XYZ file of C-alpha atoms in Angstrom:
185
model
C 0.183 -9.773 -14.550
C 1.593 -12.302 -12.197
C 0.248 -13.825 -9.066
C 1.954 -12.330 -5.993
C 4.417 -14.513 -4.114
C 3.952 -14.091 -0.374
C 7.543 -14.959 0.536
C 8.933 -12.502 -1.984
C 6.670 -9.700 -0.745
C 7.582 -10.251 2.905
C 11.317 -10.567 2.208
C 11.227 -7.498 -0.071
C 9.465 -5.623 2.744
C 12.183 -6.598 5.209
C 14.993 -5.800 2.757
C 13.466 -2.424 1.889
C 13.023 -1.603 5.568
C 16.673 -2.422 6.298
C 17.823 0.068 3.641
C 16.706 3.037 5.733
C 15.072 2.025 9.006
C 14.530 5.499 10.484
C 13.079 6.901 7.260
C 10.535 4.083 6.992
C 9.529 4.317 10.641
C 8.923 8.065 10.320
C 7.033 7.694 7.027
C 4.789 4.925 8.377
C 4.039 7.096 11.389
C 3.242 10.044 9.123
C 0.801 7.950 7.067
C -0.925 6.700 10.221
C -1.037 10.006 12.064
C -2.117 12.076 9.055
C -4.788 9.518 8.216
C -6.072 9.421 11.792
C -6.196 13.158 12.360
C -7.871 13.789 9.009
C -10.459 11.033 9.488
C -8.943 9.153 6.561
C -8.947 11.991 4.047
C -5.158 12.257 3.892
C -4.559 8.497 3.945
C -4.713 8.159 0.141
C -2.277 10.954 -0.703
C 0.091 9.826 2.048
C -0.017 6.195 0.872
C 0.589 7.290 -2.713
C 3.499 9.478 -1.621
C 4.971 6.614 0.383
C 4.659 4.281 -2.616
C 6.380 6.858 -4.833
C 9.152 7.053 -2.274
C 9.473 3.257 -2.034
C 9.665 3.061 -5.838
C 12.439 5.663 -5.967
C 14.362 3.836 -3.257
C 13.760 0.481 -4.953
C 15.277 1.889 -8.148
C 18.369 3.054 -6.280
C 17.453 6.713 -5.933
C 18.095 8.872 -2.899
C 14.976 9.491 -0.829
C 14.108 11.863 2.003
C 11.224 12.099 4.454
C 9.719 15.001 2.487
C 9.241 12.688 -0.497
C 6.213 11.185 1.217
C 4.326 14.413 0.515
C 4.663 13.905 -3.261
C 1.349 12.053 -3.046
C -0.323 15.446 -2.698
C 0.613 16.106 -6.332
C -2.135 13.577 -7.122
C -4.428 14.495 -4.235
C -7.828 13.871 -5.849
C -7.009 10.593 -7.639
C -5.205 9.313 -4.514
C -8.105 10.274 -2.265
C -10.696 8.707 -4.577
C -8.706 5.517 -5.244
C -7.959 4.745 -1.602
C -11.266 5.963 -0.170
C -13.536 4.165 -2.647
C -11.510 0.931 -2.588
C -11.475 1.039 1.229
C -15.246 1.464 1.273
C -15.597 -1.511 -1.101
C -13.428 -3.664 1.182
C -15.392 -2.484 4.240
C -18.694 -3.399 2.596
C -17.212 -6.789 1.723
C -16.210 -7.301 5.359
C -19.750 -6.422 6.463
C -21.035 -9.127 4.101
C -19.777 -11.994 6.272
C -16.078 -10.982 6.310
C -14.847 -13.289 3.515
C -15.850 -11.061 0.553
C -13.889 -8.185 2.124
C -10.858 -10.379 2.723
C -10.935 -11.586 -0.880
C -10.681 -8.043 -2.229
C -8.412 -6.578 0.459
C -5.573 -6.164 -2.082
C -7.730 -3.625 -3.919
C -6.585 -0.776 -1.639
C -2.799 -1.048 -2.105
C -3.193 -1.858 -5.809
C -5.363 1.213 -6.378
C -2.819 3.390 -4.562
C -0.021 1.771 -6.584
C -1.669 2.652 -9.888
C -1.986 6.290 -8.856
C 1.581 6.388 -7.491
C 3.439 4.388 -10.100
C 1.053 3.419 -12.859
C 0.520 6.962 -14.073
C -3.203 6.855 -13.342
C -4.647 10.347 -12.914
C -8.196 9.116 -12.330
C -8.965 7.353 -9.046
C -11.840 5.329 -10.484
C -9.684 4.075 -13.369
C -7.008 3.094 -10.822
C -9.641 1.035 -9.005
C -10.800 -0.557 -12.283
C -7.221 -1.548 -13.148
C -6.715 -2.888 -9.629
C -10.016 -4.781 -9.736
C -9.015 -6.504 -12.984
C -5.844 -7.799 -11.328
C -7.553 -8.757 -8.081
C -10.223 -10.723 -9.992
C -7.541 -12.518 -11.956
C -5.570 -13.415 -8.800
C -8.346 -13.464 -6.209
C -7.012 -16.005 -3.713
C -3.282 -15.309 -4.074
C -3.700 -11.527 -3.789
C -5.989 -11.945 -0.771
C -3.547 -14.290 0.963
C -0.578 -12.042 0.243
C -2.352 -8.904 1.487
C -3.641 -10.782 4.536
C -0.184 -12.102 5.450
C 1.303 -8.612 5.035
C -1.503 -7.214 7.189
C -0.710 -9.767 9.874
C 3.003 -8.922 9.640
C 2.122 -5.238 10.010
C 0.017 -5.816 13.089
C 2.382 -8.253 14.827
C 4.065 -5.313 16.500
C 0.926 -4.636 18.512
C 1.952 -7.570 20.715
C 4.544 -5.268 22.333
C 1.995 -2.678 23.485
C 1.887 -1.175 20.003
C 5.524 -0.066 20.040
C 6.586 -2.985 17.845
C 4.348 -1.668 15.086
C 7.006 0.964 14.445
C 9.048 -1.922 13.051
C 6.358 -4.081 11.492
C 4.140 -1.515 9.738
C 6.895 -0.279 7.414
C 7.619 -3.883 6.411
C 3.941 -4.341 5.564
C 3.787 -1.069 3.573
C 6.895 -1.942 1.575
C 5.632 -5.499 1.068
C 2.309 -4.151 -0.253
C 4.223 -2.038 -2.768
C 6.094 -5.135 -3.952
C 2.855 -7.149 -4.095
C 1.302 -4.505 -6.350
C 4.472 -4.280 -8.434
C 4.454 -8.052 -8.934
C 0.792 -8.138 -9.854
C 1.060 -5.218 -12.258
C 4.101 -6.705 -13.954
C 7.136 -4.737 -14.979
C 5.124 -2.606 -17.404
C 3.579 -0.364 -14.704
């Protein structure tokens, strides 16, 4: 249960993106489009599938675009984990912004525990994520915030640049969660 290192997460995001640029662009688009058209309902399963895919790639496995749909194997826990943690962050943002920013890492950590941590209960994934966020409140918030900024930097180029920056942020979030969870999860 380590504190996330911002530089490591960003560089791991860039390195992971370079492994298969087209695959990561398509998968990031799929997460965004599916989430948008489903009013957020498919965001959790798509994020979980993407994290499973990133893990497989990180471990040297061969991955394909269809791997992103493996998050649907854990549809309910993925939906609950991402939806409830997103609502918690949103409520925190409504309470003068700072509380939401402090717990922003809750969303990727919850998705990580469903994807990689073997959690088959969305609420338990959130509880595990909350324990780590509490323990590393400032460092996890800063890391998630920096990765969020990296992900949105592409909007400077009329949104087209986000095709390059969002995958880096997604992969970096996976590595942030992996660091925080330790090698045991």
